[in-house]
JSON list of C-alpha atoms and ligand atoms in Angstrom, two decimals:
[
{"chain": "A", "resi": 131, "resn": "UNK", "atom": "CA", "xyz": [38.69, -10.31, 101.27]},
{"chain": "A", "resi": 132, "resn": "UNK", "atom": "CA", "xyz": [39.94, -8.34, 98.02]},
{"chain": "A", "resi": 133, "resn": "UNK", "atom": "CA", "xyz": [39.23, -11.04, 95.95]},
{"chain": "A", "resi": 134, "resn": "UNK", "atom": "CA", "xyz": [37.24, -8.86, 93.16]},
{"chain": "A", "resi": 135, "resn": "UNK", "atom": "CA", "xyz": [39.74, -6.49, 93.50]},
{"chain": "A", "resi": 136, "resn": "UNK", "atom": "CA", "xyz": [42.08, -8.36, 92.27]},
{"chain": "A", "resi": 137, "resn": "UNK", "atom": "CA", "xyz": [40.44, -9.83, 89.40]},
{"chain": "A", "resi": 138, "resn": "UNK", "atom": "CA", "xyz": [39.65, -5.63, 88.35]},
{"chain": "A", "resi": 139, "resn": "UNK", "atom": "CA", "xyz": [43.13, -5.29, 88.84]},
{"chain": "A", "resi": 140, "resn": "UNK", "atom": "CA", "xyz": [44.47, -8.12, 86.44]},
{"chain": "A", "resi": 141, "resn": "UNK", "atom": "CA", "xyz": [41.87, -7.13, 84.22]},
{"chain": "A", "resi": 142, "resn": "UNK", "atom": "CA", "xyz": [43.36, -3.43, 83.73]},
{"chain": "A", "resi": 143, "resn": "UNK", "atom": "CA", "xyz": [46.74, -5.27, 83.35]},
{"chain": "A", "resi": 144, "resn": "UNK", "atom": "CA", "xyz": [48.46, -5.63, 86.96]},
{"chain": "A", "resi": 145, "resn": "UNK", "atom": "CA", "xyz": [50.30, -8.25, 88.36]},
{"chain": "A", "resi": 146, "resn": "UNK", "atom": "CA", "xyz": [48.15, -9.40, 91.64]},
{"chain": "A", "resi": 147, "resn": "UNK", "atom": "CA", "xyz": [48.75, -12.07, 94.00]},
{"chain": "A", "resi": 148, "resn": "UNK", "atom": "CA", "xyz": [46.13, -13.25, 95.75]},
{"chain": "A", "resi": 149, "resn": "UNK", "atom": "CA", "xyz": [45.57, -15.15, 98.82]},
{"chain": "A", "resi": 150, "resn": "UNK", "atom": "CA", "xyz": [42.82, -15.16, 101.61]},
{"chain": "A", "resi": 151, "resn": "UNK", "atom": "CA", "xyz": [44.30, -18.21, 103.42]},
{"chain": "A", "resi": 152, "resn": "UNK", "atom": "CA", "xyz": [47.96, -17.74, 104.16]},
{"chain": "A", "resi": 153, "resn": "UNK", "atom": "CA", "xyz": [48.94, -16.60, 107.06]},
{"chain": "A", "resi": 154, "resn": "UNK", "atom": "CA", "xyz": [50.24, -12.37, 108.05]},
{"chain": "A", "resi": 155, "resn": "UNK", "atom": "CA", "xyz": [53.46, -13.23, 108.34]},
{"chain": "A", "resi": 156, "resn": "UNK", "atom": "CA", "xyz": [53.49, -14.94, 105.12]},
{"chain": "A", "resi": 157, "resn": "UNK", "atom": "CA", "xyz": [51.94, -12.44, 103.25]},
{"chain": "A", "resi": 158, "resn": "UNK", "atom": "CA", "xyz": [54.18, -10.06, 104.25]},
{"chain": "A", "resi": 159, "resn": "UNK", "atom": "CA", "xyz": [57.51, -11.73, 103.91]},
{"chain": "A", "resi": 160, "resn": "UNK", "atom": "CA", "xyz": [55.96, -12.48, 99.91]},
{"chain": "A", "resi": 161, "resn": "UNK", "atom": "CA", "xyz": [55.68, -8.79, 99.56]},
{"chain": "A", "resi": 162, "resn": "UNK", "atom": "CA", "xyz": [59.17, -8.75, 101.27]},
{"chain": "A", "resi": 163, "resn": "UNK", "atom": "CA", "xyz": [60.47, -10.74, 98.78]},
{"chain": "A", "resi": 164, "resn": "UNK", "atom": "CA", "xyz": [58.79, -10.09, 95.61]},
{"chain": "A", "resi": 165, "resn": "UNK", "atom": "CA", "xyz": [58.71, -6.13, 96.31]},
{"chain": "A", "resi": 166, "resn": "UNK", "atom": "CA", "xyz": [55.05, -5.91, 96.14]},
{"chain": "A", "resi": 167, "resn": "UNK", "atom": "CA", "xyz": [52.63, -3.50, 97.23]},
{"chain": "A", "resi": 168, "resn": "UNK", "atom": "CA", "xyz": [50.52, -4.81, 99.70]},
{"chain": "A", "resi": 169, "resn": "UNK", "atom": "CA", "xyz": [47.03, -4.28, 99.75]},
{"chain": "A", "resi": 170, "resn": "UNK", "atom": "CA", "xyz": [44.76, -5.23, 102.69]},
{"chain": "A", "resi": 171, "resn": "UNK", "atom": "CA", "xyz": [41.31, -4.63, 104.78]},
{"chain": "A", "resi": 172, "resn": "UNK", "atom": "CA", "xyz": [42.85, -6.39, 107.90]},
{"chain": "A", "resi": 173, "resn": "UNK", "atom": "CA", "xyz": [43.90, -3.36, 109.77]},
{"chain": "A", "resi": 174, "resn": "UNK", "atom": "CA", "xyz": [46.65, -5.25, 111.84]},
{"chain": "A", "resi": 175, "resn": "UNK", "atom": "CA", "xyz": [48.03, -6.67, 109.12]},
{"chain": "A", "resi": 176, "resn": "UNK", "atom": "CA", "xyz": [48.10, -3.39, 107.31]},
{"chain": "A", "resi": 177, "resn": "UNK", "atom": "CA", "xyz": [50.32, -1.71, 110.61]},
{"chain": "A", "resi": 178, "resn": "UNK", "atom": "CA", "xyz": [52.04, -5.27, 110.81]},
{"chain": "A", "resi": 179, "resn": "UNK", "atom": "CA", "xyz": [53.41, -4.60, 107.27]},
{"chain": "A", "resi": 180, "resn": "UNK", "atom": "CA", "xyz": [53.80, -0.93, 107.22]},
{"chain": "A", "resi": 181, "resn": "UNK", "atom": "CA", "xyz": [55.89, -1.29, 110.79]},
{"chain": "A", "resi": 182, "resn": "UNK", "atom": "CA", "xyz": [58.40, -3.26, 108.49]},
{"chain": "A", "resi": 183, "resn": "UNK", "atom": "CA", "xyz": [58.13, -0.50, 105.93]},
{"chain": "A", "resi": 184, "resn": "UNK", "atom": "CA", "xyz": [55.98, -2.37, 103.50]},
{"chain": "A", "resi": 185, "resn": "UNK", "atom": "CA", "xyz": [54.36, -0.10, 100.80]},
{"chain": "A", "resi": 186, "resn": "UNK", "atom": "CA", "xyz": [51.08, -0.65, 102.07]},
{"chain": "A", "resi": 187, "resn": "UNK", "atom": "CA", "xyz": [47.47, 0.31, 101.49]},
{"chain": "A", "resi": 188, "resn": "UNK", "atom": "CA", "xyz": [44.38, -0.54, 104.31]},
{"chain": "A", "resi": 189, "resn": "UNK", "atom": "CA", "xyz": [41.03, -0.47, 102.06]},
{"chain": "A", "resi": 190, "resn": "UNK", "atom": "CA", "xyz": [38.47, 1.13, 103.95]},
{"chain": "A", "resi": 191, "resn": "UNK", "atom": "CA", "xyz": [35.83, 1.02, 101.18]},
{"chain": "A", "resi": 192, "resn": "UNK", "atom": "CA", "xyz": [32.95, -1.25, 100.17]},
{"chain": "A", "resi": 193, "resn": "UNK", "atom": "CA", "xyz": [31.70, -0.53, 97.16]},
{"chain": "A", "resi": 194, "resn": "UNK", "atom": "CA", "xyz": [34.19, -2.05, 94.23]},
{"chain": "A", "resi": 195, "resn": "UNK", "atom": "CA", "xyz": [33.83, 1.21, 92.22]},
{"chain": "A", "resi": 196, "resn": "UNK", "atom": "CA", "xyz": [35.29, 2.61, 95.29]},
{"chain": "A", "resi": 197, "resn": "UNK", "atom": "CA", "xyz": [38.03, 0.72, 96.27]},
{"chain": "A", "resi": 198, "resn": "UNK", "atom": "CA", "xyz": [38.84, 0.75, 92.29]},
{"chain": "A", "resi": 199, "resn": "UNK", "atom": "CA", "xyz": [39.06, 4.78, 92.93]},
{"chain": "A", "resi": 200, "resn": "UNK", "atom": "CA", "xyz": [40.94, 4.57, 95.86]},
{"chain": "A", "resi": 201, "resn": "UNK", "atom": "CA", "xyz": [43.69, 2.39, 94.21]},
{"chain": "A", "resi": 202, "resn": "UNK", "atom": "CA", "xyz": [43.98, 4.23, 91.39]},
{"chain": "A", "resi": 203, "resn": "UNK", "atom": "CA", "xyz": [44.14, 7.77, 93.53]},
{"chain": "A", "resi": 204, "resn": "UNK", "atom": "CA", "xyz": [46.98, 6.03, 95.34]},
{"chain": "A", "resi": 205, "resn": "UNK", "atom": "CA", "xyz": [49.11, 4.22, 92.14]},
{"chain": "A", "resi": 206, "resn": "UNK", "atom": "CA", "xyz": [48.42, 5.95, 89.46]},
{"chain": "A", "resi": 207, "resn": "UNK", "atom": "CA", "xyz": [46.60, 3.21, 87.75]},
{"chain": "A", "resi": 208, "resn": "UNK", "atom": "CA", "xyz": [44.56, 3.56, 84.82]},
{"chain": "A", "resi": 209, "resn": "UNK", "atom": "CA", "xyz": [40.77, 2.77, 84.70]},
{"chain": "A", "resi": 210, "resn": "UNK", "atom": "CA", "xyz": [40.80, 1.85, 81.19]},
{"chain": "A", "resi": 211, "resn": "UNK", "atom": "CA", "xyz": [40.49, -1.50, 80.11]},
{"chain": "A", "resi": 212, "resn": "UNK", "atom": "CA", "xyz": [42.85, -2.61, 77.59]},
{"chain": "A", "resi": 213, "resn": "UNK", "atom": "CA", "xyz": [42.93, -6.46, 76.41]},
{"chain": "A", "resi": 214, "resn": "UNK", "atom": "CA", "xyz": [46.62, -5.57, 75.20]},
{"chain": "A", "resi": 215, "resn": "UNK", "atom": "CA", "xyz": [47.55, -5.83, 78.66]},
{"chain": "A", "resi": 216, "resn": "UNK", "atom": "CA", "xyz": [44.47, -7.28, 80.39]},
{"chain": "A", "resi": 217, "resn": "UNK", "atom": "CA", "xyz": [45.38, -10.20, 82.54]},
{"chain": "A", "resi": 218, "resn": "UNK", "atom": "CA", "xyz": [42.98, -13.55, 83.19]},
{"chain": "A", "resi": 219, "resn": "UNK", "atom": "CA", "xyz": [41.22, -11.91, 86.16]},
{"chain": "A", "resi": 220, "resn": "UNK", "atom": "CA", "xyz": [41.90, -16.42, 87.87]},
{"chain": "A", "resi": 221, "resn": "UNK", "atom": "CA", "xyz": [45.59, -17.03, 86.98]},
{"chain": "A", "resi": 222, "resn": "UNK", "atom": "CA", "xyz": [47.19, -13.48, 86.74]},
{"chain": "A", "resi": 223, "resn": "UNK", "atom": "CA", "xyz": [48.59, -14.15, 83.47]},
{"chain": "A", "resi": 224, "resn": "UNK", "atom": "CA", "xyz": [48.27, -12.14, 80.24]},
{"chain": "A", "resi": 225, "resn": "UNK", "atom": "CA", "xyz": [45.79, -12.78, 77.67]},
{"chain": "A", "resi": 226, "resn": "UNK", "atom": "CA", "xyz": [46.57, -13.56, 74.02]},
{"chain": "A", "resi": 227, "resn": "UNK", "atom": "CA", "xyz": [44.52, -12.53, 71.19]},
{"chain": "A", "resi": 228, "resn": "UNK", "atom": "CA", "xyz": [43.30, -15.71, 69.50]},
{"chain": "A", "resi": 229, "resn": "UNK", "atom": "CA", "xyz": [42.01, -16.47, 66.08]},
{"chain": "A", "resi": 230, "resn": "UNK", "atom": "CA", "xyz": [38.07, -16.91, 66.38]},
{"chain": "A", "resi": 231, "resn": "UNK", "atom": "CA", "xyz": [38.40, -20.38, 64.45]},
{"chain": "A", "resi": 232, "resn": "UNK", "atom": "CA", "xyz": [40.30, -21.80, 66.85]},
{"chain": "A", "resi": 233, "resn": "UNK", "atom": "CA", "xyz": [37.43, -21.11, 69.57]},
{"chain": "A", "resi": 234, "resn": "UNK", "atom": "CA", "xyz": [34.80, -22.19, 67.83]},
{"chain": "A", "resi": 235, "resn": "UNK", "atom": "CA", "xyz": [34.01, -25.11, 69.77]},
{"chain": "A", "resi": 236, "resn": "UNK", "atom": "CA", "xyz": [34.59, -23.21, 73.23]},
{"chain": "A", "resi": 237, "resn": "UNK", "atom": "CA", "xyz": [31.63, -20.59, 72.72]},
{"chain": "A", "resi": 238, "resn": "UNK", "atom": "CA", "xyz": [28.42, -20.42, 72.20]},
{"chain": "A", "resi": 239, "resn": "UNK", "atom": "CA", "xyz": [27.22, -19.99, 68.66]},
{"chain": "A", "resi": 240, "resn": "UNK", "atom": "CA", "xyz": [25.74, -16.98, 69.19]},
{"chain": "A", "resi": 241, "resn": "UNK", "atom": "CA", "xyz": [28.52, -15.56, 70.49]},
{"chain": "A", "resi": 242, "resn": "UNK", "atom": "CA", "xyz": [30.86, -16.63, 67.47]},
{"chain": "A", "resi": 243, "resn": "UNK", "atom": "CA", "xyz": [27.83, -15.35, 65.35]},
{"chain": "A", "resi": 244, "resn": "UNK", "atom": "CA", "xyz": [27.94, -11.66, 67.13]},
{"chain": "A", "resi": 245, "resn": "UNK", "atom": "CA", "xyz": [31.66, -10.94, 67.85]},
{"chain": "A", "resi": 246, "resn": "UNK", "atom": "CA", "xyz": [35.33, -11.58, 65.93]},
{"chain": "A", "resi": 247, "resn": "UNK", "atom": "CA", "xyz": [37.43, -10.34, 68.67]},
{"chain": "A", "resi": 248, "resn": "UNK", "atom": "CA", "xyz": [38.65, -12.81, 71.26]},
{"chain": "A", "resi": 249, "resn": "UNK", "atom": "CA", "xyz": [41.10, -13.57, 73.92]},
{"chain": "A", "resi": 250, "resn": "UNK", "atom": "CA", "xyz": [42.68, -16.69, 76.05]},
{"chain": "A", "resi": 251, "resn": "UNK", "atom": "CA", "xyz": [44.68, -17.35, 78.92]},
{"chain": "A", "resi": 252, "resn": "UNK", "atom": "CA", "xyz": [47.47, -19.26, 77.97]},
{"chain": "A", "resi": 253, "resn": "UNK", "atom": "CA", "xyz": [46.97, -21.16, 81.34]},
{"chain": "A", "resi": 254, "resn": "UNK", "atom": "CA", "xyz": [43.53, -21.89, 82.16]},
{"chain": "A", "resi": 255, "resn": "UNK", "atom": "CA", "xyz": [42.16, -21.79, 78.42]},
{"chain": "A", "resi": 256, "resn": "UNK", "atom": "CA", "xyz": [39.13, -19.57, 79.52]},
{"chain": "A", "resi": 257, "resn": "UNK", "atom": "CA", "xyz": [38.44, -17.44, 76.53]},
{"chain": "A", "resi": 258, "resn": "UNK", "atom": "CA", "xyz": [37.19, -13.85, 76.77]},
{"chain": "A", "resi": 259, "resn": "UNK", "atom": "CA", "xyz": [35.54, -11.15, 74.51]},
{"chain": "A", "resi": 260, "resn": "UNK", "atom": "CA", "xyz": [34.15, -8.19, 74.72]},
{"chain": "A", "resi": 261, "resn": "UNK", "atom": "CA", "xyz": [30.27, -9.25, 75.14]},
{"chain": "A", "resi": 262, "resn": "UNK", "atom": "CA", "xyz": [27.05, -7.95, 76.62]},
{"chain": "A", "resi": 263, "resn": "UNK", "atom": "CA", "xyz": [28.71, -8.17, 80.32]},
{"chain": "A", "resi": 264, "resn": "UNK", "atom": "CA", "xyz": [31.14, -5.37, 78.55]},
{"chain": "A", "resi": 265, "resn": "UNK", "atom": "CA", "xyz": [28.26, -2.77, 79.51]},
{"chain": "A", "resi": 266, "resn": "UNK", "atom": "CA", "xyz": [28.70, -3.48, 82.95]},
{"chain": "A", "resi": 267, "resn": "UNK", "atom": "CA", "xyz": [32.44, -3.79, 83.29]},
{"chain": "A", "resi": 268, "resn": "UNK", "atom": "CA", "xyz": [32.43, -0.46, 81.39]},
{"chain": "A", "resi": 269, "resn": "UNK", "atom": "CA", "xyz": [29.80, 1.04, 84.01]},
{"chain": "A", "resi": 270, "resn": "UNK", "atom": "CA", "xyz": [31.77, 0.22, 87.23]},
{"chain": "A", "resi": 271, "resn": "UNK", "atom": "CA", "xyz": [35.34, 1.38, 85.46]},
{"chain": "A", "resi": 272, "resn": "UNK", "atom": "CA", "xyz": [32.88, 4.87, 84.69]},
{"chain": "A", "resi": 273, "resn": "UNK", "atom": "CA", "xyz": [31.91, 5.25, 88.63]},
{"chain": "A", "resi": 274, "resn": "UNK", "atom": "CA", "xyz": [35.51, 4.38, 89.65]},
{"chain": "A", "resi": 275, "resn": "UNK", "atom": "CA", "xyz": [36.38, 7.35, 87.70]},
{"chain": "A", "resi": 276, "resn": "UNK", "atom": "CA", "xyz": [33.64, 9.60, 89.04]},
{"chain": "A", "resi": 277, "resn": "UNK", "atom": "CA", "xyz": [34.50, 8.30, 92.36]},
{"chain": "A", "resi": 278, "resn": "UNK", "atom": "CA", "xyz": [38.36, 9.26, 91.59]},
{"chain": "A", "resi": 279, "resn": "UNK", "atom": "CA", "xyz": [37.41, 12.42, 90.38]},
{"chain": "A", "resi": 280, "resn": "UNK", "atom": "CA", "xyz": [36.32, 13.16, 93.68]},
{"chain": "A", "resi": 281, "resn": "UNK", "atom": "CA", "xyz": [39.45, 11.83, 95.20]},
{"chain": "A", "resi": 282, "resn": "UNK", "atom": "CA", "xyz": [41.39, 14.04, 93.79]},
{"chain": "A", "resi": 283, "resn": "UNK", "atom": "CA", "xyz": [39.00, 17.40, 93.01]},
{"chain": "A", "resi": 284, "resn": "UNK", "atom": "CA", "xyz": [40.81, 19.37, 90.39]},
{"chain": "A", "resi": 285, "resn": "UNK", "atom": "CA", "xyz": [42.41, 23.02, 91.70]},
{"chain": "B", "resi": 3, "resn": "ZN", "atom": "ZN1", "xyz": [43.51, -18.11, 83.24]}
]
C-alpha cells in the first residue's frame, strides 16, 4: 500500500514500479530481475526478499512526510523537486517541457492566463505545472526534510 509513495518518488525523478496486486513471489523475482530496490510494508514479504538478499526496505511509517524521510535517510535521495527529471507520478515516465500553445485546449483558461511553464507525459498526455497545489507539494517535501533532519541529527 505505497501507492503515494511512489507517485512522490517519480515526482522527484525515480524509476518506481508499482503493484498492489501481484503476487510475493512475483514481486520479488521483478526486483530479481530488474535489480530493484524493493520497498514494502508487508513485513513477510520484506524478510521473504531480504532472505534472498534483496536490497530491501520494510516502511514502518504513516505519515507520507515520513516515509518520504525515511527513504531518503536510506538512498540518498533528494527532496527537491525538479521537473528536469520529474517523472508522471501514473506511468513512471519522464515529463517533457511543452510549449504552452500546444496545451491550450487541455487547461483551464485561467490556468493558461496565470502560468507559462508546463509539462506532459509523453504517455498518458496529462499535463502538469507548477500551480496553487505547488504550495502543498512544497510543504510535505519541507516536513520530509525536517523529518530527515531528525533521521540523521547532525554531530
Ligand atoms: Zn503519464
Amino acid at each position: 500500500m505505497l501507492g503515494k509513495l511512489t507517485r512522490w518518488l517519480r515526482m522527484l525523478g525515480y524509476n518506481v514500479k508499482y503493484s498492489s496486486t501481484l503476487e510475493d513471489a512475483q514481486l520479488i523475482k521483478i526486483a530479481e530481475k530488474e535489480r530493484r530496490i524493493l520497498l514494502t510494508r508487508d513485513l513477510e514479504l520484506y524478510r521473504q526478499a531480504t532472505a534472498k538478499g534483496l536490497d530491501t526496505f520494510y516502511i514502518e511509517t504513516r505519515a507520507e512526510e515520513e516515509k518520504l524521510a525515511e527513504v531518503a535517510a536510506r538512498f540518498r535521495i533528494k527532496l527537491d523537486m525538479d521537473m528536469a527529471r520529474s517523472r508522471c507520478p501514473n506511468c513512471n515516465v519522464k515529463v517533457k517541457p511543452i510549449f504552452k500553445e500546444r496545451i491550450v485546449d487541455k487547461v483551464e483558461k485561467s490556468t493558461y492566463a496565470h502560468y507559462d511553464e508546463f509539462w506532459q507525459c509523453p504517455e498518458c498526455k496529462q499535463v502538469y505545472w507548477q500551480g496553487a497545489h505547488w504550495k502543498k507539494i512544497r510543504e510535505t517535501l519541507e516536513m520530509a526534510k525536517e523529518n530527515l533532519e531528525r533521521l540523521e541529527p547532525e554531530d
